PDB file of C-alpha atoms in Angstrom:
ATOM      1  CA  MET Q   1       0.069   0.193   0.134  1.00  0.00           C
ATOM      2  CA  ASP Q   2       2.854   2.209   0.934  1.00  0.00           C
ATOM      3  CA  PHE Q   3       4.011   2.164  -2.801  1.00  0.00           C
ATOM      4  CA  LEU Q   4       0.977   2.663  -4.301  1.00  0.00           C
ATOM      5  CA  ASN Q   5       0.662   5.667  -2.281  1.00  0.00           C
ATOM      6  CA  PHE Q   6       3.837   7.116  -3.652  1.00  0.00           C
ATOM      7  CA  VAL Q   7       3.172   6.707  -7.173  1.00  0.00           C
ATOM      8  CA  THR Q   8      -0.581   8.401  -6.668  1.00  0.00           C
ATOM      9  CA  GLN Q   9       1.467  11.333  -4.988  1.00  0.00           C
ATOM     10  CA  GLU Q  10       5.052  11.498  -6.945  1.00  0.00           C
ATOM     11  CA  TRP Q  11       3.487  10.715 -10.728  1.00  0.00           C
ATOM     12  CA  LEU Q  12       5.318  12.849 -11.594  1.00  0.00           C
ATOM     13  CA  LEU Q  13       8.597  11.119 -10.361  1.00  0.00           C
ATOM     14  CA  VAL Q  14       7.475   7.973 -11.290  1.00  0.00           C
ATOM     15  CA  THR Q  15       6.702   9.206 -14.575  1.00  0.00           C
ATOM     16  CA  THR Q  16      10.234  11.064 -15.689  1.00  0.00           C
ATOM     17  CA  LEU Q  17      11.579   7.890 -13.655  1.00  0.00           C
ATOM     18  CA  ILE Q  18       9.797   5.055 -16.091  1.00  0.00           C
ATOM     19  CA  VAL Q  19      10.374   7.965 -19.235  1.00  0.00           C
ATOM     20  CA  LEU Q  20      14.099   8.062 -18.254  1.00  0.00           C
ATOM     21  CA  ILE Q  21      15.018   3.911 -18.498  1.00  0.00           C
ATOM     22  CA  TYR Q  22      13.047   3.613 -21.658  1.00  0.00           C
ATOM     23  CA  ILE Q  23      15.200   6.312 -23.590  1.00  0.00           C
ATOM     24  CA  TYR Q  24      18.376   4.104 -21.296  1.00  0.00           C
ATOM     25  CA  VAL Q  25      17.116   1.117 -22.657  1.00  0.00           C
ATOM     26  CA  TRP Q  26      15.709   2.394 -26.174  1.00  0.00           C
ATOM     27  CA  ARG Q  27      19.300   3.864 -26.489  1.00  0.00           C
ATOM     28  CA  ASP Q  28      22.001   0.877 -25.896  1.00  0.00           C
ATOM     29  CA  ARG Q  29      20.028  -1.227 -27.649  1.00  0.00           C
ATOM     30  CA  ILE Q  30      20.362   1.117 -30.435  1.00  0.00           C
ATOM     31  CA  LYS Q  31      24.355   1.942 -29.710  1.00  0.00           C
ATOM     32  CA  SER Q  32      24.936  -2.299 -29.366  1.00  0.00           C
ATOM     33  CA  GLY Q  33      23.531  -2.985 -33.379  1.00  0.00           C
ATOM     34  CA  ARG Q  34      19.967  -2.921 -34.097  1.00  0.00           C
ATOM     35  CA  PRO Q  35      17.898  -6.874 -33.400  1.00  0.00           C
ATOM     36  CA  VAL Q  36      17.537  -8.634 -36.683  1.00  0.00           C
ATOM     37  CA  SER Q  37      14.783 -11.123 -36.833  1.00  0.00           C
ATOM     38  CA  PRO Q  38      15.576 -14.603 -38.577  1.00  0.00           C
ATOM     39  CA  HIS Q  39      13.647 -13.377 -41.866  1.00  0.00           C
ATOM     40  CA  GLU Q  40      15.941 -10.167 -42.125  1.00  0.00           C
ATOM     41  CA  VAL Q  41      19.224 -12.088 -41.300  1.00  0.00           C
ATOM     42  CA  THR Q  42      18.819 -14.525 -44.653  1.00  0.00           C
ATOM     43  CA  LYS Q  43      17.875 -11.195 -46.827  1.00  0.00           C
ATOM     44  CA  LEU Q  44      20.900  -9.938 -46.151  1.00  0.00           C
ATOM     45  CA  VAL Q  45      22.769 -12.515 -46.249  1.00  0.00           C
ATOM     46  CA  ASN Q  46      21.543 -13.860 -49.334  1.00  0.00           C
ATOM     47  CA  ALA Q  47      21.632 -10.742 -51.547  1.00  0.00           C
ATOM     48  CA  GLY Q  48      26.009 -10.390 -50.619  1.00  0.00           C
ATOM     49  CA  ASN Q  49      25.111  -7.425 -48.013  1.00  0.00           C
ATOM     50  CA  ALA Q  50      26.104  -9.084 -44.672  1.00  0.00           C
ATOM     51  CA  VAL Q  51      28.572 -11.562 -43.295  1.00  0.00           C
ATOM     52  CA  VAL Q  52      27.451 -13.458 -39.700  1.00  0.00           C
ATOM     53  CA  VAL Q  53      29.451 -13.660 -37.653  1.00  0.00           C
ATOM     54  CA  ASP Q  54      29.563 -16.362 -34.788  1.00  0.00           C
ATOM     55  CA  LEU Q  55      30.600 -15.378 -31.073  1.00  0.00           C
ATOM     56  CA  ARG Q  56      29.824 -19.140 -29.776  1.00  0.00           C
ATOM     57  CA  GLU Q  57      33.351 -20.859 -28.350  1.00  0.00           C
ATOM     58  CA  SER Q  58      34.165 -23.751 -30.902  1.00  0.00           C
ATOM     59  CA  ALA Q  59      33.027 -26.650 -29.617  1.00  0.00           C
ATOM     60  CA  GLU Q  60      28.917 -24.181 -29.189  1.00  0.00           C
ATOM     61  CA  PHE Q  61      30.264 -23.635 -33.371  1.00  0.00           C
ATOM     62  CA  LYS Q  62      30.422 -26.786 -33.908  1.00  0.00           C
ATOM     63  CA  ALA Q  63      27.321 -28.561 -33.169  1.00  0.00           C
ATOM     64  CA  GLY Q  64      25.460 -25.923 -34.977  1.00  0.00           C
ATOM     65  CA  HIS Q  65      25.953 -23.107 -37.310  1.00  0.00           C
ATOM     66  CA  ILE Q  66      23.902 -20.763 -39.998  1.00  0.00           C
ATOM     67  CA  VAL Q  67      25.517 -21.909 -43.414  1.00  0.00           C
ATOM     68  CA  GLY Q  68      28.793 -19.590 -43.587  1.00  0.00           C
ATOM     69  CA  ALA Q  69      29.031 -17.746 -40.182  1.00  0.00           C
ATOM     70  CA  LEU Q  70      32.165 -16.725 -39.173  1.00  0.00           C
ATOM     71  CA  ASN Q  71      33.750 -18.565 -35.830  1.00  0.00           C
ATOM     72  CA  ILE Q  72      35.058 -15.547 -33.383  1.00  0.00           C
ATOM     73  CA  PRO Q  73      34.547 -16.380 -29.877  1.00  0.00           C
ATOM     74  CA  TYR Q  74      33.109 -13.495 -27.693  1.00  0.00           C
ATOM     75  CA  ALA Q  75      36.568 -13.907 -25.668  1.00  0.00           C
ATOM     76  CA  LYS Q  76      39.138 -13.034 -29.466  1.00  0.00           C
ATOM     77  CA  LEU Q  77      37.169 -10.711 -30.895  1.00  0.00           C
ATOM     78  CA  SER Q  78      39.144  -7.494 -29.751  1.00  0.00           C
ATOM     79  CA  LYS Q  79      42.193  -9.661 -30.434  1.00  0.00           C
ATOM     80  CA  GLU Q  80      41.092 -11.049 -34.062  1.00  0.00           C
ATOM     81  CA  SER Q  81      39.435  -7.760 -35.434  1.00  0.00           C
ATOM     82  CA  THR Q  82      41.666  -7.556 -38.283  1.00  0.00           C
ATOM     83  CA  GLU Q  83      40.148 -10.515 -39.236  1.00  0.00           C
ATOM     84  CA  VAL Q  84      36.072  -8.265 -39.369  1.00  0.00           C
ATOM     85  CA  ALA Q  85      38.361  -5.399 -40.525  1.00  0.00           C
ATOM     86  CA  SER Q  86      38.184  -6.952 -44.425  1.00  0.00           C
ATOM     87  CA  TYR Q  87      34.219  -7.125 -43.831  1.00  0.00           C
ATOM     88  CA  LYS Q  88      34.040  -3.359 -42.866  1.00  0.00           C
ATOM     89  CA  ASP Q  89      31.897  -2.259 -46.157  1.00  0.00           C
ATOM     90  CA  LYS Q  90      29.382  -5.349 -45.332  1.00  0.00           C
ATOM     91  CA  THR Q  91      26.751  -5.577 -42.010  1.00  0.00           C
ATOM     92  CA  ILE Q  92      28.105  -7.220 -39.271  1.00  0.00           C
ATOM     93  CA  ILE Q  93      25.817  -9.721 -38.100  1.00  0.00           C
ATOM     94  CA  LEU Q  94      26.589 -10.367 -34.704  1.00  0.00           C
ATOM     95  CA  VAL Q  95      25.005 -14.052 -33.482  1.00  0.00           C
ATOM     96  CA  ASP Q  96      25.669 -15.701 -30.235  1.00  0.00           C
ATOM     97  CA  LYS Q  97      23.806 -18.970 -28.026  1.00  0.00           C
ATOM     98  CA  LEU Q  98      20.720 -15.899 -26.638  1.00  0.00           C
ATOM     99  CA  GLY Q  99      21.941 -11.962 -26.732  1.00  0.00           C
ATOM    100  CA  GLN Q 100      24.028 -12.337 -23.878  1.00  0.00           C
ATOM    101  CA  HIS Q 101      26.966 -11.030 -25.428  1.00  0.00           C
ATOM    102  CA  ALA Q 102      25.912  -9.886 -28.927  1.00  0.00           C
ATOM    103  CA  GLY Q 103      25.389  -6.588 -27.419  1.00  0.00           C
ATOM    104  CA  ALA Q 104      29.006  -5.402 -25.847  1.00  0.00           C
ATOM    105  CA  VAL Q 105      30.850  -6.474 -29.515  1.00  0.00           C
ATOM    106  CA  GLY Q 106      28.566  -4.492 -31.538  1.00  0.00           C
ATOM    107  CA  ARG Q 107      29.040  -1.617 -29.068  1.00  0.00           C
ATOM    108  CA  PHE Q 108      32.960  -2.542 -29.992  1.00  0.00           C
ATOM    109  CA  LEU Q 109      32.466  -2.640 -33.354  1.00  0.00           C
ATOM    110  CA  GLY Q 110      29.643   0.594 -33.306  1.00  0.00           C
ATOM    111  CA  LYS Q 111      33.122   2.499 -32.318  1.00  0.00           C
ATOM    112  CA  GLU Q 112      34.662   0.755 -34.833  1.00  0.00           C
ATOM    113  CA  GLY Q 113      33.201   1.919 -37.542  1.00  0.00           C
ATOM    114  CA  PHE Q 114      30.917  -1.645 -38.575  1.00  0.00           C
ATOM    115  CA  ASP Q 115      27.171  -1.444 -39.191  1.00  0.00           C
ATOM    116  CA  VAL Q 116      26.472  -3.616 -36.793  1.00  0.00           C
ATOM    117  CA  ARG Q 117      23.532  -5.790 -36.175  1.00  0.00           C
ATOM    118  CA  ARG Q 118      22.173  -8.669 -33.918  1.00  0.00           C
ATOM    119  CA  LEU Q 119      20.002 -11.563 -34.364  1.00  0.00           C
ATOM    120  CA  GLY Q 120      17.467 -11.518 -31.628  1.00  0.00           C
ATOM    121  CA  GLY Q 121      16.855 -14.107 -29.960  1.00  0.00           C
ATOM    122  CA  GLY Q 122      20.556 -15.987 -30.724  1.00  0.00           C
ATOM    123  CA  ILE Q 123      21.162 -18.944 -32.300  1.00  0.00           C
ATOM    124  CA  ALA Q 124      17.933 -20.330 -29.947  1.00  0.00           C
ATOM    125  CA  GLU Q 125      16.027 -17.934 -32.102  1.00  0.00           C
ATOM    126  CA  TRP Q 126      16.514 -19.254 -35.031  1.00  0.00           C
ATOM    127  CA  GLN Q 127      16.054 -23.054 -33.806  1.00  0.00           C
ATOM    128  CA  ALA Q 128      13.514 -21.659 -32.871  1.00  0.00           C
ATOM    129  CA  GLN Q 129      11.870 -21.135 -36.205  1.00  0.00           C
ATOM    130  CA  SER Q 130      13.174 -24.627 -37.374  1.00  0.00           C
ATOM    131  CA  LEU Q 131      15.881 -22.947 -39.705  1.00  0.00           C
ATOM    132  CA  PRO Q 132      18.629 -24.912 -41.560  1.00  0.00           C
ATOM    133  CA  LEU Q 133      22.390 -25.107 -38.874  1.00  0.00           C
ATOM    134  CA  VAL Q 134      25.076 -26.786 -40.355  1.00  0.00           C
ATOM    135  CA  LYS Q 135      27.708 -29.137 -37.832  1.00  0.00           C
ATOM    136  CA  GLY Q 136      30.900 -29.675 -38.064  1.00  0.00           C
ATOM    137  CA  LYS Q 137      33.484 -26.806 -39.409  1.00  0.00           C
TER     138      LYS Q 137
END
């Protein structure tokens, strides 16, 4: 009850807080690369405008990955950024297991001048939509 009393008495402060949280989340989401659906990923890749970078560890990558994806584990990306540098003219689509690392990598690559997108929901969403995965290297 005290919480509801506070909200009703201080509605202006609560509204301002909600708006600021929304703006923060929205800006952070854009800075780390706009999320794209699996359908948009296939459109971009088939058009030759994008390259998929899988941020999972090698074992997970070999268990199943998107056709044509590069495997650059999250922990090694800053060291191996020269591998990604050759794709600066294309859109980089970041893929991880559930989307937990793609945001940080997206911010890093965005600062380096790359056009970055993130697969919304990660490889789990790709699998949930029964889209094909390649096993092995």
